[in-house]
Amino acid sequence: MYEELKYWYLRDHKLFWTLSMSQIKQLCIITGFKKAKKGDIIYFSSSDVPRIFLLKKGNIKIVSIDENGNEMIKDIIQKGDLFGELTLESDKNSNEYAKALTDEVSICSFLLSDFEDLMLKNPNLALTYTKFVGLKMKRIKNNYSNLISKDAKTRLHTFLREWAEREGHFNGNKVTIENYLTQADIAQIIGTSRQTATQLLNEMEDKQLIYYNRKEILIDDFSKL
Amino acid sequence: MYEELKYWYLRDHKLFWTLSMSQIKQLCIITGFKKAKKGDIIYFSSSDVPRIFLLKKGNIKIVSIDENGNEMIKDIIQKGDLFGELTLESDKNSNEYAKALTDEVSICSFLLSDFEDLMLKNPNLALTYTKFVGLKMKRIKNNYSNLISKDAKTRLHTFLREWAEREGHFNGNKVTIENYLTQADIAQIIGTSRQTATQLLNEMEDKQLIYYNRKEILIDDFSKL
DNA sequence: ATGAAAATGTCAGCTACTTTACAATGGGGA
DNA sequence: TCCCCATTGTAAAGTAGCTGACATTTTCAT
C-alpha cells in the first residue's frame, strides 16, 4: 500500500482533523488494509495485537455468538465509523466478529498502542476521541432504551427513522434508503423474531407508509413514520 | 468547603492518580458539593453549566421520563462512579435526573470546561478518562444485550450476579448485598414488571437460592446462581 | 401508639410475541 | 437458461410476561 494513499484514507476522517500530516503518517506506518465482500467474516477481536479499525467503505455488522450458537447483532458499523477496541482495553474473551453486509467493504486499521502514543503527544486528539466514544455510547444507550420499553412496532418505526436520518436520500418528505439488510437482520436489530418483522413490514406496506424490497426501502412520508 | 477536604475527595478517586496535587487543586477551585437523602431528586443535566459529577458516597439512579410520564432507569451509579456529561458534550434535551437510593448521598462536581483544560495539559488524564468512559460503555452494552435476548429469570440472575460481584461481601460461597433497591427498582433495571420481579424473587427464595428483605439480600451459594 | 403511605404478595385474564411449520418468490451462479 | 438456496410470506398453536385489581405487610412520621 502506498504511503500517500494510506495518508489520504486516515486524513479523510474527521477524528484526525486535529492532527498534523506528520502525525498521521506516524500512524500510517503500521496501517493495514482489508477488503471484503458481502457475507465475508472479518475477525478482529482475537487478532494478534489490539487494533482500532476504521470502516472506509461499505457496511458491516458486529455480531457475537451466545452459548446456544445464536448470532446476536451488537452493532451496525457504517462508512466512517471506528470499531474494535474502542475502550482502549483489549478484551480477548468477547468472541465477537464482523460480517460484511455489502459488497466492496474496505477497512483500515492501526495499532492501539500507536494510537495511544499519539494521544499522549496530542491531547486534542484525546479530547476528540473521547467525545467520539461518548457519542457512540449515547447512541447505544438510546437504542437500547427503546428496545426495552417499546413494543416491536414502535421499535421498527424508530429504527427506520434513524436509518433514514443516517443514510437516507431525502426528497421532500420522501426518503430512499439503500437496503443492505435482510428482514432477518432488521429483526435482530430491533430485537424480535424474523416472522414478526416480516409481518410488521408488510403491514406498513399495506398502509402505504413504506415500500420495501431487497435493494431499497422507500419511505413515502417521513413525517408520518 | 475547606480546600483541603475538597482535595482529599478528588484525590481519592483513581481517575486522578495521574494528576499532581497542584492540578487537582486547580479543579477543586470550582468544585461544589451536594448532599441528599433517600428519595431526593438531584437535577444535573439542566443545570446552568455542564458539569461532571463524582458520587463520593451512597447510591443513586439516573432516570428519565418518557412521553407517558413513566420513569425509566438509565443507570445505577455507585460510590466512586462519575456521571453527568461524560460524553464531554452538553445535552440539554435529555430530561434526565438523578434520584438518591440511599440516605447520606454526597456528590461533588466540577466544570466540564475546567476538566477539558486539564485534559489538554495532561494527556495521561485524557487517556485514563477515555478508558474509563470506554469501560462504562462496555458495561452498558453487555447489560443491554442481556435485556434483549434473555428471559426475565435469566436477566434477574445476571443482575444479581453482577450486583454481588460489584458490591457484595463474600464469605466463601455466601454473599451479602446491602439492599438499597426496592423490588420495583429491580424490576425496572431488568426490564420487567414489578409483579414479575416479585414472583421471580419469591421463586428464588422458595428454592433457597437467596434470602431477600428490604435491608439486605443473602445469596446462599454464589456458584449456584 | 397509630394512621397513612410505601412496599410486597398473589391471582386471573389478556395480548403481543415466539415457535413451528411450510409455501412462495426471486436472484445469482453453473 | 434453469435450478438452487437464501429470502420472504403466512398461519396456527403455545406462552411469557403485562395489566389490573386487590390483600397483606412493613415503615415511618407524628
XYZ file of C-alpha atoms (C1' of nucleotides) in Angstrom:
510
model
C 0.000 0.000 0.000
C 1.375 3.371 -0.997
C 2.126 5.710 1.869
C 0.276 8.527 0.210
C -2.914 6.569 -0.158
C -2.830 5.476 3.451
C -2.402 9.047 4.488
C -5.370 10.063 2.466
C -7.556 7.387 3.980
C -6.930 8.470 7.525
C -6.849 12.155 6.788
C -10.330 11.932 5.426
C -11.703 11.059 8.823
C -12.849 13.921 10.985
C -11.238 12.429 14.033
C -7.884 13.228 12.515
C -8.532 16.803 11.620
C -6.640 17.920 14.684
C -3.533 16.039 13.681
C -0.710 17.266 11.533
C 0.348 15.464 8.416
C 3.442 14.063 10.068
C 1.419 12.707 12.940
C -0.969 10.933 10.659
C 1.935 9.466 8.759
C 3.197 8.089 12.022
C 0.015 6.067 12.322
C 0.123 5.115 8.695
C 3.307 3.191 9.088
C 1.502 0.271 10.622
C -1.731 0.724 8.859
C -3.161 -2.358 7.240
C -5.982 -2.774 4.798
C -8.613 -5.404 4.371
C -11.143 -5.879 1.653
C -14.258 -7.982 1.877
C -17.466 -8.709 0.061
C -20.997 -9.496 1.232
C -21.190 -12.284 3.752
C -17.468 -12.365 4.461
C -16.480 -12.734 8.066
C -13.859 -10.373 9.420
C -12.266 -11.368 12.680
C -10.832 -8.585 14.717
C -11.026 -9.061 18.453
C -8.957 -12.212 18.548
C -6.305 -10.958 16.185
C -2.657 -10.831 17.180
C -2.479 -7.349 18.684
C -5.242 -4.963 19.701
C -6.227 -2.668 16.894
C -8.679 0.044 16.119
C -10.467 -0.262 12.816
C -11.901 2.346 10.552
C -14.550 1.400 8.043
C -13.782 3.316 4.895
C -16.380 1.873 2.609
C -19.475 -0.303 2.847
C -21.407 -1.578 5.839
C -20.697 -4.302 8.344
C -22.364 -5.735 11.403
C -20.665 -6.695 14.621
C -22.071 -9.955 15.936
C -21.351 -12.267 18.793
C -22.334 -15.859 19.324
C -24.058 -16.824 22.560
C -23.955 -20.186 24.371
C -26.681 -21.606 22.155
C -24.929 -20.670 18.958
C -27.310 -17.859 18.143
C -25.962 -14.894 16.292
C -26.584 -11.643 18.119
C -26.139 -8.278 16.435
C -24.101 -5.955 18.613
C -23.707 -3.051 16.284
C -24.081 -1.856 12.744
C -20.980 -0.044 11.518
C -21.238 2.432 8.725
C -18.805 4.198 6.479
C -16.562 6.456 8.535
C -17.184 4.669 11.832
C -14.466 3.375 14.088
C -14.768 -0.037 15.699
C -12.687 -2.584 17.541
C -11.026 -1.918 20.873
C -12.650 1.447 21.366
C -12.339 1.078 25.081
C -8.580 1.099 24.680
C -8.503 -2.180 26.523
C -8.093 -5.441 24.765
C -10.746 -7.974 25.563
C -9.865 -11.445 24.439
C -12.914 -13.342 25.563
C -15.606 -11.407 23.775
C -15.721 -13.693 20.715
C -17.160 -11.045 18.500
C -16.598 -10.770 14.807
C -17.714 -8.595 11.957
C -19.664 -9.630 8.897
C -19.811 -7.665 5.671
C -23.322 -6.551 4.758
C -22.400 -5.054 1.424
C -20.002 -5.888 -1.346
C -16.918 -3.735 -1.542
C -16.160 -3.364 2.125
C -12.836 -1.758 2.875
C -11.360 -1.452 6.310
C -8.165 0.102 7.533
C -6.676 -0.384 10.939
C -3.922 0.808 13.197
C -2.368 -0.453 16.362
C -3.950 0.518 19.638
C -0.557 1.175 21.170
C 0.431 3.539 18.397
C -2.821 5.355 18.791
C -2.249 5.715 22.500
C 1.209 7.128 21.929
C -0.221 9.629 19.556
C -2.889 10.617 22.062
C -0.264 11.229 24.685
C 1.593 13.522 22.327
C -1.565 15.185 21.147
C -4.114 15.904 23.879
C -6.508 17.417 21.391
C -6.814 14.078 19.674
C -7.585 12.513 23.034
C -10.334 15.001 23.635
C -11.835 14.483 20.202
C -11.624 10.753 20.592
C -13.295 10.823 23.993
C -16.155 12.851 22.577
C -16.368 10.368 19.748
C -16.629 7.404 22.088
C -19.060 9.309 24.272
C -21.304 9.996 21.340
C -21.279 6.367 20.389
C -22.207 5.466 23.940
C -25.117 7.864 23.890
C -26.361 6.347 20.644
C -26.172 2.830 22.037
C -27.909 3.879 25.226
C -30.790 5.419 23.318
C -31.175 2.468 21.020
C -31.335 0.043 23.880
C -33.703 2.164 25.916
C -36.124 1.876 23.064
C -35.655 -1.845 22.855
C -36.673 -2.383 26.433
C -39.648 -0.161 26.884
C -41.324 -0.079 23.486
C -43.208 -2.734 21.555
C -41.964 -4.262 18.327
C -43.883 -1.909 16.054
C -42.523 1.222 17.728
C -39.049 -0.261 17.658
C -39.285 -0.879 13.928
C -40.520 2.665 13.320
C -37.738 4.149 15.439
C -35.169 2.033 13.655
C -36.394 3.076 10.217
C -36.480 6.722 11.233
C -32.903 6.591 12.477
C -31.718 4.661 9.476
C -33.315 7.203 7.172
C -31.766 10.101 9.065
C -28.393 8.475 8.957
C -28.190 7.355 5.371
C -31.426 8.115 3.565
C -31.644 10.296 0.491
C -34.330 12.860 1.206
C -36.571 14.292 -1.449
C -39.107 16.445 0.329
C -40.877 14.097 2.710
C -39.939 11.055 0.665
C -36.847 9.124 1.604
C -34.927 6.423 -0.221
C -32.676 4.124 1.765
C -30.241 1.792 0.085
C -31.188 -1.526 1.679
C -28.284 -3.764 2.582
C -30.150 -5.585 5.345
C -32.365 -8.641 5.104
C -35.561 -8.778 7.099
C -33.795 -11.220 9.374
C -31.088 -8.617 10.024
C -33.678 -5.976 10.815
C -35.441 -8.383 13.131
C -32.201 -8.965 15.023
C -31.519 -5.271 15.328
C -34.935 -4.419 16.708
C -34.892 -7.486 18.918
C -37.750 -9.524 17.543
C -38.294 -12.681 15.524
C -37.905 -12.686 11.771
C -41.580 -13.516 11.284
C -42.767 -10.610 13.377
C -40.501 -8.230 11.482
C -41.827 -9.505 8.159
C -45.385 -9.099 9.346
C -44.811 -5.548 10.574
C -43.034 -4.531 7.380
C -45.866 -5.892 5.257
C -48.369 -4.143 7.470
C -46.556 -0.863 6.878
C -46.531 -1.545 3.172
C -50.294 -2.166 3.239
C -50.729 1.200 4.900
C -48.595 2.757 2.145
C -46.106 4.010 4.706
C -43.145 2.340 3.054
C -42.251 0.319 0.029
C -39.792 -2.459 0.774
C -37.617 -4.526 -1.490
C -34.205 -6.122 -1.285
C -32.452 -3.250 -2.977
C -34.039 -0.252 -1.344
C -36.653 0.990 1.049
C -38.861 3.918 0.098
C -40.488 5.915 2.838
C -43.490 7.666 1.392
C -43.758 10.393 4.018
C -41.053 10.631 6.643
C -43.189 12.814 8.889
C -45.863 10.115 9.120
C -43.438 7.405 10.175
C -15.921 23.851 51.987
C -12.285 23.735 53.078
C -9.795 23.461 50.247
C -8.023 20.584 51.908
C -11.131 18.493 52.191
C -12.023 19.085 48.564
C -8.584 17.977 47.592
C -8.942 14.824 49.557
C -12.254 13.984 47.982
C -10.948 14.157 44.457
C -7.594 12.691 45.231
C -9.273 9.592 46.499
C -10.576 8.748 43.057
C -8.399 6.534 40.919
C -9.025 8.656 37.872
C -6.946 11.361 39.473
C -3.991 9.250 40.427
C -2.117 10.536 37.414
C -2.530 14.136 38.472
C -0.296 16.163 40.683
C -1.555 17.838 43.806
C -1.494 21.260 42.198
C -3.527 20.035 39.271
C -6.176 18.564 41.461
C -6.325 21.805 43.406
C -6.972 23.579 40.147
C -10.122 21.519 39.717
C -11.045 21.971 43.326
C -11.436 25.690 42.984
C -14.759 25.269 41.302
C -15.778 22.111 42.990
C -19.210 22.104 44.539
C -20.779 19.679 46.927
C -24.287 18.391 47.280
C -25.816 16.255 49.943
C -29.024 14.303 49.627
C -31.044 11.653 51.370
C -33.190 8.779 50.120
C -35.785 9.794 47.573
C -34.295 13.223 46.918
C -34.149 14.309 43.326
C -30.898 15.721 42.042
C -31.083 17.620 38.786
C -27.920 17.788 36.819
C -28.359 17.848 33.071
C -30.393 21.037 33.001
C -28.178 22.919 35.424
C -26.525 26.178 34.477
C -23.241 24.924 33.043
C -22.203 21.435 32.005
C -20.582 19.571 34.832
C -19.150 16.201 35.596
C -20.235 14.666 38.864
C -18.500 12.250 41.130
C -20.513 10.200 43.575
C -18.498 10.060 46.771
C -20.951 8.274 48.982
C -24.209 6.369 48.657
C -26.091 5.169 45.610
C -28.223 6.979 43.083
C -30.175 6.064 39.984
C -30.297 8.063 36.777
C -33.816 8.132 35.407
C -35.573 9.771 32.525
C -39.248 10.365 31.956
C -40.802 9.234 28.682
C -43.782 10.729 26.853
C -46.249 8.830 29.013
C -44.685 10.003 32.242
C -43.157 6.651 33.051
C -39.916 6.647 34.957
C -37.189 4.742 33.128
C -33.964 3.733 34.859
C -30.974 4.642 32.733
C -28.208 3.795 35.104
C -27.326 2.934 38.660
C -24.428 4.991 39.951
C -22.334 3.683 42.768
C -19.753 5.149 45.096
C -16.759 6.296 43.104
C -18.579 6.479 39.778
C -18.581 9.512 37.559
C -21.775 10.683 35.905
C -23.171 13.671 34.070
C -21.828 14.924 30.791
C -19.458 12.050 30.321
C -19.609 12.494 26.599
C -17.994 15.901 27.055
C -20.938 17.336 25.185
C -23.762 19.084 26.919
C -27.168 17.723 26.055
C -29.971 19.961 27.140
C -32.934 17.978 25.925
C -32.337 14.711 27.677
C -34.530 15.497 30.709
C -32.736 13.072 32.911
C -32.312 13.447 36.599
C -30.847 11.504 39.471
C -32.634 10.123 42.487
C -30.975 9.145 45.733
C -31.411 5.478 46.586
C -29.737 5.642 49.968
C -29.554 8.157 52.760
C -26.332 10.082 53.038
C -25.608 10.652 49.402
C -22.762 13.025 48.730
C -21.808 14.270 45.338
C -19.052 16.537 44.199
C -18.798 18.149 40.816
C -16.525 20.180 38.631
C -16.967 22.141 35.469
C -16.686 20.318 32.183
C -14.623 23.148 30.712
C -12.111 23.032 33.556
C -11.805 19.305 33.141
C -11.187 19.698 29.445
C -8.457 22.246 30.087
C -6.849 19.872 32.483
C -7.023 17.049 29.965
C -5.314 19.195 27.392
C -2.498 19.886 29.805
C -2.335 16.318 30.967
C -2.634 13.730 28.207
C -2.354 10.904 30.674
C -5.546 12.008 32.322
C -7.189 12.066 28.908
C -6.107 8.514 28.267
C -7.290 7.314 31.658
C -10.576 9.091 31.218
C -11.107 7.628 27.780
C -10.550 4.154 29.128
C -12.946 4.934 31.908
C -15.688 6.013 29.527
C -14.952 3.054 27.284
C -15.323 0.657 30.159
C -18.628 2.191 31.104
C -19.775 1.767 27.522
C -18.812 -1.881 27.541
C -20.757 -2.426 30.736
C -23.849 -0.773 29.329
C -23.580 -2.738 26.115
C -23.389 -6.033 27.944
C -26.287 -5.201 30.213
C -28.499 -4.307 27.321
C -27.516 -7.334 25.277
C -28.818 -9.444 28.113
C -32.022 -7.488 28.287
C -32.863 -8.189 24.692
C -32.035 -11.807 24.242
C -32.688 -13.388 27.612
C -35.895 -14.048 29.512
C -36.814 -12.317 32.746
C -35.483 -15.052 35.007
C -32.059 -15.081 33.368
C -31.962 -11.300 33.483
C -32.661 -11.300 37.195
C -29.966 -13.888 37.812
C -27.440 -11.944 35.751
C -28.327 -8.755 37.557
C -27.926 -10.334 40.974
C -24.635 -11.914 39.989
C -23.271 -8.594 38.806
C -24.575 -6.749 41.802
C -22.924 -9.265 44.102
C -19.635 -9.030 42.244
C -19.725 -5.288 42.398
C -20.709 -4.686 45.988
C -21.360 -7.959 47.730
C -19.500 -9.101 50.823
C -18.273 -12.575 50.100
C -17.905 -15.242 52.723
C -16.978 -18.417 50.921
C -19.810 -19.050 48.509
C -22.212 -16.960 50.539
C -22.703 -13.332 49.624
C -24.388 -10.488 51.455
C -25.541 -7.479 49.496
C -26.683 -4.314 51.186
C -30.079 -3.798 49.554
C -30.902 -0.218 48.693
C -33.289 -1.140 45.887
C -36.989 -1.873 46.062
C -38.413 -4.725 44.022
C -39.909 -2.068 41.752
C -36.384 -0.692 41.162
C -35.040 -4.119 40.365
C -37.946 -4.699 38.000
C -37.103 -1.511 36.147
C -33.458 -2.408 35.886
C -34.081 -5.858 34.472
C -36.828 -4.520 32.234
C -39.853 -6.302 33.579
C -42.992 -5.505 35.558
C -42.910 -5.198 39.305
C -45.198 -8.201 39.713
C -42.993 -10.456 37.638
C -39.912 -9.392 39.583
C -41.657 -10.111 42.876
C -42.734 -13.517 41.647
C -39.244 -14.433 40.454
C -37.621 -13.280 43.682
C -40.051 -15.318 45.739
C -39.459 -18.287 43.497
C -35.740 -17.995 44.144
C -36.396 -17.743 47.847
C -38.512 -20.920 47.720
C -35.599 -22.662 46.075
C -33.324 -21.401 48.857
C -31.138 -19.620 46.352
C -31.469 -16.257 48.029
C -32.969 -14.649 51.047
C -34.484 -11.260 50.331
C -35.503 -8.443 52.604
C -35.522 -4.672 52.437
C -32.215 -4.280 54.173
C -30.125 -6.947 52.548
C -30.033 -9.812 50.119
C -28.287 -13.031 51.065
C -27.111 -15.317 48.315
C -26.765 -18.780 49.716
C -24.365 -20.116 47.127
C -22.999 -17.726 44.560
C -21.857 -20.546 42.293
C -25.410 -21.866 42.008
C -26.889 -18.540 40.956
C -49.070 4.076 69.699
C -51.364 4.862 65.334
C -52.717 6.013 60.815
C -51.087 6.647 56.185
C -48.035 5.600 52.696
C -44.828 2.629 50.635
C -43.513 -1.890 49.580
C -44.571 -6.651 48.859
C -47.614 -10.782 47.707
C -50.975 -13.058 44.715
C -54.062 -14.115 41.110
C -56.907 -14.129 36.877
C -57.326 -12.673 32.361
C -55.237 -10.966 28.155
C -52.077 -9.792 24.429
C -48.052 -9.365 21.981
C -44.808 -12.265 20.889
C -42.393 -16.719 19.802
C -42.137 -21.180 17.770
C -43.019 -24.423 14.414
C -44.034 -25.461 10.017
C -44.446 -24.935 5.422
C -45.287 -22.394 0.931
C -43.973 -18.920 -2.471
C -40.629 -15.991 -4.573
C -36.650 -14.407 -6.810
C -31.642 -13.703 -7.696
C -27.415 -15.448 -8.912
C -24.173 -18.975 -10.216
C -23.231 -23.394 -13.148
C -31.258 -20.872 -19.082
C -32.527 -23.195 -15.313
C -32.065 -24.756 -10.855
C -30.951 -23.978 -6.098
C -30.993 -21.746 -1.977
C -31.460 -17.558 0.501
C -35.112 -14.669 1.410
C -39.787 -13.561 2.130
C -44.808 -14.695 3.205
C -48.398 -16.771 6.126
C -50.890 -19.181 9.552
C -51.879 -21.980 13.878
C -50.681 -23.107 18.496
C -48.358 -22.061 22.609
C -46.504 -18.976 26.256
C -44.014 -15.447 28.822
C -44.966 -11.694 30.892
C -48.134 -7.500 31.261
C -52.235 -5.257 33.259
C -55.353 -4.501 36.650
C -57.142 -5.466 40.957
C -56.722 -6.433 45.313
C -54.846 -8.164 50.065
C -51.161 -8.037 53.259
C -47.136 -6.373 55.429
C -43.670 -3.002 56.729
C -42.019 1.529 57.537
C -42.096 5.929 59.241
C -43.658 10.387 60.706
C -46.481 12.488 64.144
